[in-house]
Amino acid sequence: MKEKLELVRKEALAALAEVSASDALEALRVKYLGKKGELTAVLKQMGKLSAEERPVIGQLANEVRAKLEAAIESRAQQLANEAMAARLLSETVDVTIPGETRKLGSQHPMYQVLDELKDIFIGMGFEVVEDREVELAAYNFDRLNEKEGHPAREWTDTFYFTEDSSILLRTQTSPMQIHVMERQKPPIRMVAPGRVYRKDEVDATHSPMFHQVEGMVIDKGITMADLKGTLSEVARQLYGEDTVTRFRPHHFPFTEPSCEMDIQCYKCHGAGCPTCKGEGWIELLGAGMVHPTVLEGCGIDPDVYSGWAFGFGLERLALAYFKISDLRLIFENDVRFLEQF
Ligand code: DAH
């Protein structure tokens, strides 16, 4: 039996030296030390021994067990160390490699201009309001005095949702005048930027979707002088102190009287050049005194209150601001273009 024990010890230690994975190590442990293992098998035969031999063999068996347990434990530790070393090697991060640079975006140039405009108007006590792009024809046209038969109401000009032409994509931000007057009592000072839609083919100056900014002031004793003074001041803050404005008579159904405001060409200062198409002036916006019928339609007494309103295309304004000539650049989102701002 003594030889048998020595043999188990020898074999087990030899096998241990060959083991290179932790599951193989566990298999080895079971093979020698498990309940049905080889050492146990030897010990089961202890009963056959004489009383003198038993303690001697018993002690040896214990020694072999202790020896094997210790050897397995130390091999396990060794394997764990090797695995950790391999892992550290494979997961090493070279902190000296330059990082990946990510391109940072920036605000779209047109929205930079819009932010500047909002700042100017907020500085004058205006409130910025935004609202729906899907409108009732009643708000987009009727209540702005644009009656049935008005050319803008044609199917060829406007995106309608319904056969009866009652729901549409707003063609202008002017319906915001009605929404604000409906929910707010005067005094009112508001600007309403947003998208508008018209059935236009894309070219250098047209797009089926573009942005407008609407504005309106309603209070007691408001006159055309307020309109001219305020809008001229906005132009000066936006384009520079020496900006010259002029107002020409015009017609809009929802204002009376109506006008358009031009600024003197920033390129040629009035002499005439390609930028202003030889005019010396650049048309900027439509405006006027809010029509009494429009006020009345919103429950505001035109004998007590008066007001003025304006509207303009934001893309056009941004083109002029950055001296860009083609509207399509605003929408194409070509990074080479956007990076310049
Ligand atoms: N809504 C007009 C347009 O799309 C622009 C406009 C003109 C708005 C005069 C106004 C205004 O508020 O008073 O052409």
Short mmCIF file of C-alpha atoms and ligand atoms in Angstrom, two decimals:
data_model
loop_
_atom_site.label_atom_id
_atom_site.label_comp_id
_atom_site.label_asym_id
_atom_site.label_seq_id
_atom_site.Cartn_x
_atom_site.Cartn_y
_atom_site.Cartn_z
CA MET A 1 0.00 0.00 0.00
CA LYS A 2 2.84 2.27 0.71
CA GLU A 3 4.06 1.82 -2.86
CA LYS A 4 0.57 2.47 -4.16
CA LEU A 5 0.44 5.78 -2.26
CA GLU A 6 3.87 6.81 -3.52
CA LEU A 7 2.72 5.98 -7.06
CA VAL A 8 -0.40 8.12 -6.71
CA ARG A 9 1.74 10.99 -5.43
CA LYS A 10 4.24 10.67 -8.26
CA GLU A 11 1.63 10.38 -11.00
CA ALA A 12 -0.45 13.23 -9.65
CA LEU A 13 2.52 15.60 -9.36
CA ALA A 14 3.66 14.71 -12.89
CA ALA A 15 0.16 15.31 -14.30
CA LEU A 16 -0.05 18.58 -12.40
CA ALA A 17 3.04 19.91 -14.11
CA GLU A 18 1.35 19.33 -17.49
CA VAL A 19 -1.92 21.12 -16.62
CA SER A 20 -2.29 24.49 -18.28
CA ALA A 21 -5.96 25.37 -17.83
CA SER A 22 -8.10 25.74 -14.73
CA ASP A 23 -10.81 23.29 -15.86
CA ALA A 24 -8.15 20.61 -16.50
CA LEU A 25 -6.79 21.34 -13.02
CA GLU A 26 -10.20 20.78 -11.48
CA ALA A 27 -10.54 17.46 -13.38
CA LEU A 28 -7.21 16.44 -11.96
CA ARG A 29 -8.27 17.28 -8.43
CA VAL A 30 -11.38 15.14 -8.80
CA LYS A 31 -9.34 12.30 -10.32
CA TYR A 32 -6.99 12.07 -7.33
CA LEU A 33 -8.71 13.66 -4.35
CA GLY A 34 -12.41 13.30 -5.22
CA LYS A 35 -14.79 10.88 -3.50
CA LYS A 36 -14.19 8.34 -6.21
CA GLY A 37 -10.60 9.45 -6.67
CA GLU A 38 -7.50 7.35 -6.60
CA LEU A 39 -6.34 8.38 -3.14
CA THR A 40 -9.74 7.63 -1.69
CA ALA A 41 -9.69 4.23 -3.40
CA VAL A 42 -6.41 3.43 -1.64
CA LEU A 43 -7.69 4.62 1.73
CA LYS A 44 -10.76 2.43 1.41
CA GLN A 45 -8.51 -0.55 1.64
CA MET A 46 -7.10 0.54 5.02
CA GLY A 47 -9.36 -2.02 6.73
CA LYS A 48 -7.27 -4.81 5.35
CA LEU A 49 -4.17 -3.55 7.15
CA SER A 50 -2.83 -4.80 10.47
CA ALA A 51 -3.11 -2.67 13.62
CA GLU A 52 0.58 -1.75 13.43
CA GLU A 53 0.55 -0.78 9.78
CA ARG A 54 -2.63 1.28 9.92
CA PRO A 55 -1.28 4.43 11.69
CA VAL A 56 1.86 4.43 9.52
CA ILE A 57 -0.06 4.16 6.27
CA GLY A 58 -2.69 6.57 7.64
CA GLN A 59 -0.07 9.18 8.28
CA LEU A 60 1.47 8.68 4.87
CA ALA A 61 -1.93 8.96 3.22
CA ASN A 62 -2.53 12.24 5.02
CA GLU A 63 0.84 13.53 3.94
CA VAL A 64 0.14 12.61 0.32
CA ARG A 65 -3.27 14.30 0.49
CA ALA A 66 -1.81 17.45 2.06
CA LYS A 67 1.00 17.51 -0.45
CA LEU A 68 -1.37 17.13 -3.42
CA GLU A 69 -3.79 19.73 -2.08
CA ALA A 70 -0.98 22.23 -1.62
CA ALA A 71 0.42 21.48 -5.07
CA ILE A 72 -2.99 21.90 -6.73
CA GLU A 73 -3.61 25.12 -4.85
CA SER A 74 -0.27 26.58 -5.87
CA ARG A 75 -0.77 25.50 -9.49
CA ALA A 76 -4.19 27.19 -9.45
CA GLN A 77 -2.62 30.37 -8.18
CA GLN A 78 0.03 30.18 -10.88
CA LEU A 79 -2.58 29.72 -13.62
CA ALA A 80 -4.56 32.68 -12.31
CA ASN A 81 -1.45 34.84 -12.34
CA GLU A 82 -0.65 33.82 -15.90
CA ALA A 83 -4.23 34.57 -17.03
CA MET A 84 -4.10 38.00 -15.41
CA ALA A 85 -0.74 38.77 -17.01
CA ALA A 86 -2.08 37.77 -20.44
CA ARG A 87 -5.16 39.88 -19.92
CA LEU A 88 -3.15 42.91 -18.85
CA LEU A 89 -1.01 42.52 -21.93
CA SER A 90 -3.95 42.22 -24.34
CA GLU A 91 -5.86 45.11 -22.76
CA THR A 92 -2.99 47.51 -22.51
CA VAL A 93 -3.90 51.05 -23.50
CA ASP A 94 -1.18 53.15 -24.99
CA VAL A 95 -1.93 56.49 -23.46
CA THR A 96 0.62 58.19 -25.67
CA ILE A 97 -1.38 57.51 -28.90
CA PRO A 98 -3.09 60.75 -29.99
CA GLY A 99 -6.88 60.65 -29.41
CA GLU A 100 -9.49 60.53 -32.15
CA THR A 101 -10.50 64.08 -32.90
CA ARG A 102 -14.22 64.49 -33.29
CA LYS A 103 -15.53 67.32 -35.42
CA LEU A 104 -17.61 69.69 -33.36
CA GLY A 105 -20.68 71.11 -35.03
CA SER A 106 -21.72 74.72 -34.71
CA GLN A 107 -24.92 76.65 -35.01
CA HIS A 108 -26.33 77.01 -38.53
CA PRO A 109 -25.59 80.50 -39.91
CA MET A 110 -29.26 81.31 -40.40
CA TYR A 111 -30.03 80.48 -36.79
CA GLN A 112 -27.11 82.66 -35.72
CA VAL A 113 -28.87 85.57 -37.44
CA LEU A 114 -32.19 84.55 -35.91
CA ASP A 115 -30.65 84.52 -32.44
CA GLU A 116 -29.23 87.96 -33.00
CA LEU A 117 -32.65 89.19 -34.16
CA LYS A 118 -34.36 87.67 -31.14
CA ASP A 119 -31.85 89.42 -28.88
CA ILE A 120 -32.58 92.74 -30.55
CA PHE A 121 -36.35 92.35 -30.21
CA ILE A 122 -36.18 90.98 -26.67
CA GLY A 123 -34.06 94.04 -25.83
CA MET A 124 -37.01 96.16 -27.01
CA GLY A 125 -39.50 94.30 -24.82
CA PHE A 126 -40.86 91.87 -27.42
CA GLU A 127 -41.86 88.30 -26.58
CA VAL A 128 -40.79 85.41 -28.84
CA VAL A 129 -43.64 83.01 -29.68
CA GLU A 130 -43.64 79.84 -31.75
CA ASP A 131 -46.59 77.78 -32.84
CA ARG A 132 -48.10 75.30 -35.33
CA GLU A 133 -47.11 74.91 -38.98
CA VAL A 134 -50.34 73.11 -39.91
CA GLU A 135 -53.00 75.81 -40.09
CA LEU A 136 -56.66 76.33 -40.76
CA ALA A 137 -57.31 78.35 -43.91
CA ALA A 138 -59.39 80.54 -41.63
CA TYR A 139 -56.25 81.69 -39.79
CA ASN A 140 -53.84 81.60 -42.72
CA PHE A 141 -56.19 83.55 -45.02
CA ASP A 142 -59.73 84.56 -44.01
CA ARG A 143 -59.03 86.29 -40.72
CA LEU A 144 -56.12 88.10 -42.37
CA ASN A 145 -58.53 89.56 -44.88
CA GLU A 146 -57.32 87.30 -47.68
CA LYS A 147 -60.72 86.40 -49.08
CA GLU A 148 -61.76 83.53 -51.37
CA GLY A 149 -60.24 84.18 -54.77
CA HIS A 150 -57.03 85.69 -53.41
CA PRO A 151 -54.23 84.32 -55.63
CA ALA A 152 -52.23 82.88 -52.67
CA ARG A 153 -55.16 80.52 -51.97
CA GLU A 154 -54.75 78.68 -55.28
CA TRP A 155 -54.11 74.91 -55.18
CA THR A 156 -51.08 75.55 -57.35
CA ASP A 157 -49.49 77.78 -54.66
CA THR A 158 -50.43 76.15 -51.37
CA PHE A 159 -50.06 72.68 -49.81
CA TYR A 160 -53.57 71.65 -48.74
CA PHE A 161 -54.40 68.60 -46.65
CA THR A 162 -58.09 68.49 -47.47
CA GLU A 163 -60.24 68.62 -50.61
CA ASP A 164 -62.23 71.52 -49.16
CA SER A 165 -59.03 73.62 -48.75
CA SER A 166 -59.67 74.12 -45.04
CA ILE A 167 -56.40 72.71 -43.62
CA LEU A 168 -52.99 73.56 -45.02
CA LEU A 169 -49.29 74.07 -44.37
CA ARG A 170 -49.10 77.73 -43.45
CA THR A 171 -47.87 79.90 -46.31
CA GLN A 172 -46.84 82.75 -44.01
CA THR A 173 -46.26 83.40 -40.31
CA SER A 174 -48.99 86.07 -40.32
CA PRO A 175 -51.63 83.71 -38.79
CA MET A 176 -49.53 84.06 -35.63
CA GLN A 177 -50.95 87.58 -35.36
CA ILE A 178 -54.42 86.07 -34.99
CA HIS A 179 -53.35 83.36 -32.51
CA VAL A 180 -51.60 85.88 -30.28
CA MET A 181 -54.45 88.42 -30.37
CA GLU A 182 -56.91 85.62 -29.57
CA ARG A 183 -55.14 84.55 -26.42
CA GLN A 184 -53.63 87.80 -25.19
CA LYS A 185 -55.04 91.20 -24.38
CA PRO A 186 -53.11 94.33 -25.48
CA PRO A 187 -50.50 95.63 -24.93
CA ILE A 188 -48.90 93.04 -27.24
CA ARG A 189 -45.31 93.02 -28.48
CA MET A 190 -44.35 89.76 -30.15
CA VAL A 191 -42.08 88.22 -32.75
CA ALA A 192 -42.91 84.81 -34.22
CA PRO A 193 -40.23 83.03 -36.24
CA GLY A 194 -41.02 79.76 -38.02
CA ARG A 195 -41.23 77.63 -41.14
CA VAL A 196 -43.64 78.35 -43.97
CA TYR A 197 -44.48 76.34 -47.10
CA ARG A 198 -45.30 77.22 -50.68
CA LYS A 199 -45.44 75.18 -53.88
CA ASP A 200 -42.29 76.66 -55.36
CA GLU A 201 -39.62 74.92 -57.39
CA VAL A 202 -36.13 75.07 -55.86
CA ASP A 203 -33.84 77.65 -57.44
CA ALA A 204 -31.34 80.28 -56.29
CA THR A 205 -34.08 82.37 -54.64
CA HIS A 206 -36.94 79.88 -54.00
CA SER A 207 -37.60 76.84 -51.83
CA PRO A 208 -40.89 75.04 -51.00
CA MET A 209 -40.01 75.47 -47.32
CA PHE A 210 -38.47 78.57 -45.89
CA HIS A 211 -38.55 80.66 -42.72
CA GLN A 212 -40.32 83.88 -41.91
CA VAL A 213 -40.28 86.13 -38.89
CA GLU A 214 -43.55 87.85 -38.02
CA GLY A 215 -43.81 90.73 -35.61
CA MET A 216 -46.65 92.73 -34.12
CA VAL A 217 -47.27 95.54 -31.65
CA ILE A 218 -50.76 96.40 -30.38
CA ASP A 219 -51.45 99.11 -27.81
CA LYS A 220 -53.22 102.41 -27.34
CA GLY A 221 -51.91 105.25 -29.49
CA ILE A 222 -49.58 103.20 -31.72
CA THR A 223 -48.82 104.92 -35.02
CA MET A 224 -46.84 104.47 -38.23
CA ALA A 225 -44.04 106.49 -36.56
CA ASP A 226 -43.59 103.60 -34.08
CA LEU A 227 -43.36 101.17 -36.98
CA LYS A 228 -40.73 103.22 -38.80
CA GLY A 229 -38.71 104.02 -35.71
CA THR A 230 -38.63 100.47 -34.39
CA LEU A 231 -37.85 98.75 -37.69
CA SER A 232 -35.15 101.29 -38.59
CA GLU A 233 -33.54 100.71 -35.20
CA VAL A 234 -33.63 96.94 -35.72
CA ALA A 235 -31.92 97.40 -39.11
CA ARG A 236 -29.24 99.58 -37.52
CA GLN A 237 -28.58 97.07 -34.74
CA LEU A 238 -28.40 94.23 -37.27
CA TYR A 239 -26.49 95.81 -40.13
CA GLY A 240 -24.60 98.64 -38.44
CA GLU A 241 -25.19 102.18 -37.11
CA ASP A 242 -24.88 103.84 -40.52
CA THR A 243 -27.62 101.70 -42.12
CA VAL A 244 -30.10 103.80 -44.11
CA THR A 245 -33.72 102.62 -44.43
CA ARG A 246 -36.58 103.71 -46.64
CA PHE A 247 -40.29 102.89 -46.64
CA ARG A 248 -42.30 102.50 -49.85
CA PRO A 249 -46.10 102.25 -50.07
CA HIS A 250 -47.32 98.71 -50.79
CA HIS A 251 -50.43 96.56 -50.40
CA PHE A 252 -51.15 93.73 -48.00
CA PRO A 253 -54.75 92.66 -47.24
CA PHE A 254 -54.21 92.63 -43.46
CA THR A 255 -52.56 96.03 -43.04
CA GLU A 256 -53.71 99.54 -43.93
CA PRO A 257 -51.68 101.47 -44.84
CA SER A 258 -49.03 98.96 -45.92
CA CYS A 259 -45.41 99.45 -46.87
CA GLU A 260 -42.17 97.72 -47.68
CA MET A 261 -38.90 98.58 -45.99
CA ASP A 262 -35.63 98.65 -47.92
CA ILE A 263 -32.11 99.14 -46.66
CA GLN A 264 -29.54 101.02 -48.66
CA CYS A 265 -27.24 98.50 -50.35
CA TYR A 266 -24.41 97.58 -47.96
CA LYS A 267 -22.08 96.96 -50.90
CA CYS A 268 -22.44 100.15 -52.99
CA HIS A 269 -24.18 102.49 -50.48
CA GLY A 270 -26.84 103.44 -52.96
CA ALA A 271 -24.80 103.85 -56.13
CA GLY A 272 -26.12 100.64 -57.70
CA CYS A 273 -24.23 97.33 -58.05
CA PRO A 274 -24.89 93.65 -58.87
CA THR A 275 -25.85 92.87 -55.24
CA CYS A 276 -28.77 95.33 -55.35
CA LYS A 277 -29.34 94.71 -59.07
CA GLY A 278 -28.47 98.34 -59.80
CA GLU A 279 -31.22 99.63 -57.48
CA GLY A 280 -29.03 100.98 -54.68
CA TRP A 281 -31.59 99.46 -52.25
CA ILE A 282 -32.36 95.98 -50.97
CA GLU A 283 -35.95 95.04 -50.07
CA LEU A 284 -36.09 93.64 -46.55
CA LEU A 285 -39.63 93.27 -45.29
CA GLY A 286 -43.36 93.94 -45.58
CA ALA A 287 -45.16 95.88 -42.87
CA GLY A 288 -48.13 98.08 -42.11
CA MET A 289 -50.73 99.21 -39.62
CA VAL A 290 -52.89 96.26 -38.56
CA HIS A 291 -56.20 96.46 -40.46
CA PRO A 292 -59.17 97.44 -38.25
CA THR A 293 -61.13 94.45 -39.60
CA VAL A 294 -58.36 92.09 -38.41
CA LEU A 295 -58.38 93.69 -34.93
CA GLU A 296 -62.15 93.49 -34.71
CA GLY A 297 -62.08 89.82 -35.77
CA CYS A 298 -59.98 89.11 -32.71
CA GLY A 299 -62.22 91.06 -30.34
CA ILE A 300 -59.95 94.10 -30.13
CA ASP A 301 -61.70 97.46 -30.50
CA PRO A 302 -59.98 99.40 -33.33
CA ASP A 303 -61.32 102.66 -31.89
CA VAL A 304 -59.32 102.07 -28.71
CA TYR A 305 -56.30 100.10 -29.93
CA SER A 306 -54.05 100.29 -32.96
CA GLY A 307 -50.94 98.42 -33.96
CA TRP A 308 -48.39 97.59 -36.58
CA ALA A 309 -47.03 94.36 -37.97
CA PHE A 310 -44.24 93.14 -40.17
CA GLY A 311 -43.03 89.96 -41.82
CA PHE A 312 -39.90 88.94 -43.65
CA GLY A 313 -38.08 85.95 -45.07
CA LEU A 314 -35.29 84.85 -42.75
CA GLU A 315 -33.22 83.15 -45.47
CA ARG A 316 -33.18 86.34 -47.51
CA LEU A 317 -32.05 88.29 -44.49
CA ALA A 318 -29.31 85.75 -43.68
CA LEU A 319 -28.11 85.80 -47.30
CA ALA A 320 -27.78 89.56 -47.10
CA TYR A 321 -26.20 89.37 -43.65
CA PHE A 322 -23.47 86.96 -44.74
CA LYS A 323 -23.33 88.30 -48.32
CA ILE A 324 -24.25 84.89 -49.78
CA SER A 325 -25.87 84.75 -53.22
CA ASP A 326 -27.61 81.35 -53.42
CA LEU A 327 -30.49 80.28 -51.17
CA ARG A 328 -29.77 76.58 -51.75
CA LEU A 329 -26.56 76.84 -49.71
CA ILE A 330 -28.70 77.51 -46.63
CA PHE A 331 -30.51 74.15 -46.96
CA GLU A 332 -27.92 71.82 -48.48
CA ASN A 333 -25.98 71.56 -45.21
CA ASP A 334 -22.69 71.05 -47.00
CA VAL A 335 -20.09 71.03 -44.22
CA ARG A 336 -17.60 72.89 -46.42
CA PHE A 337 -20.08 75.76 -46.54
CA LEU A 338 -21.23 75.59 -42.91
CA GLU A 339 -17.67 75.50 -41.58
CA GLN A 340 -17.12 79.05 -42.76
CA PHE A 341 -19.40 80.53 -40.10
N1 DAH B 1 -47.08 87.73 -44.71
C1 DAH B 1 -46.47 88.56 -45.73
C2 DAH B 1 -45.84 87.70 -46.81
O1 DAH B 1 -45.70 86.52 -46.62
C3 DAH B 1 -45.43 89.46 -45.12
C4 DAH B 1 -46.02 90.54 -44.28
C5 DAH B 1 -46.31 91.78 -44.80
C6 DAH B 1 -46.28 90.34 -42.95
C7 DAH B 1 -46.85 92.80 -44.07
C8 DAH B 1 -46.82 91.37 -42.16
C9 DAH B 1 -47.10 92.58 -42.73
O2 DAH B 1 -47.10 91.22 -40.88
O3 DAH B 1 -47.62 93.59 -41.98
O4 DAH B 1 -45.49 88.20 -47.82
#
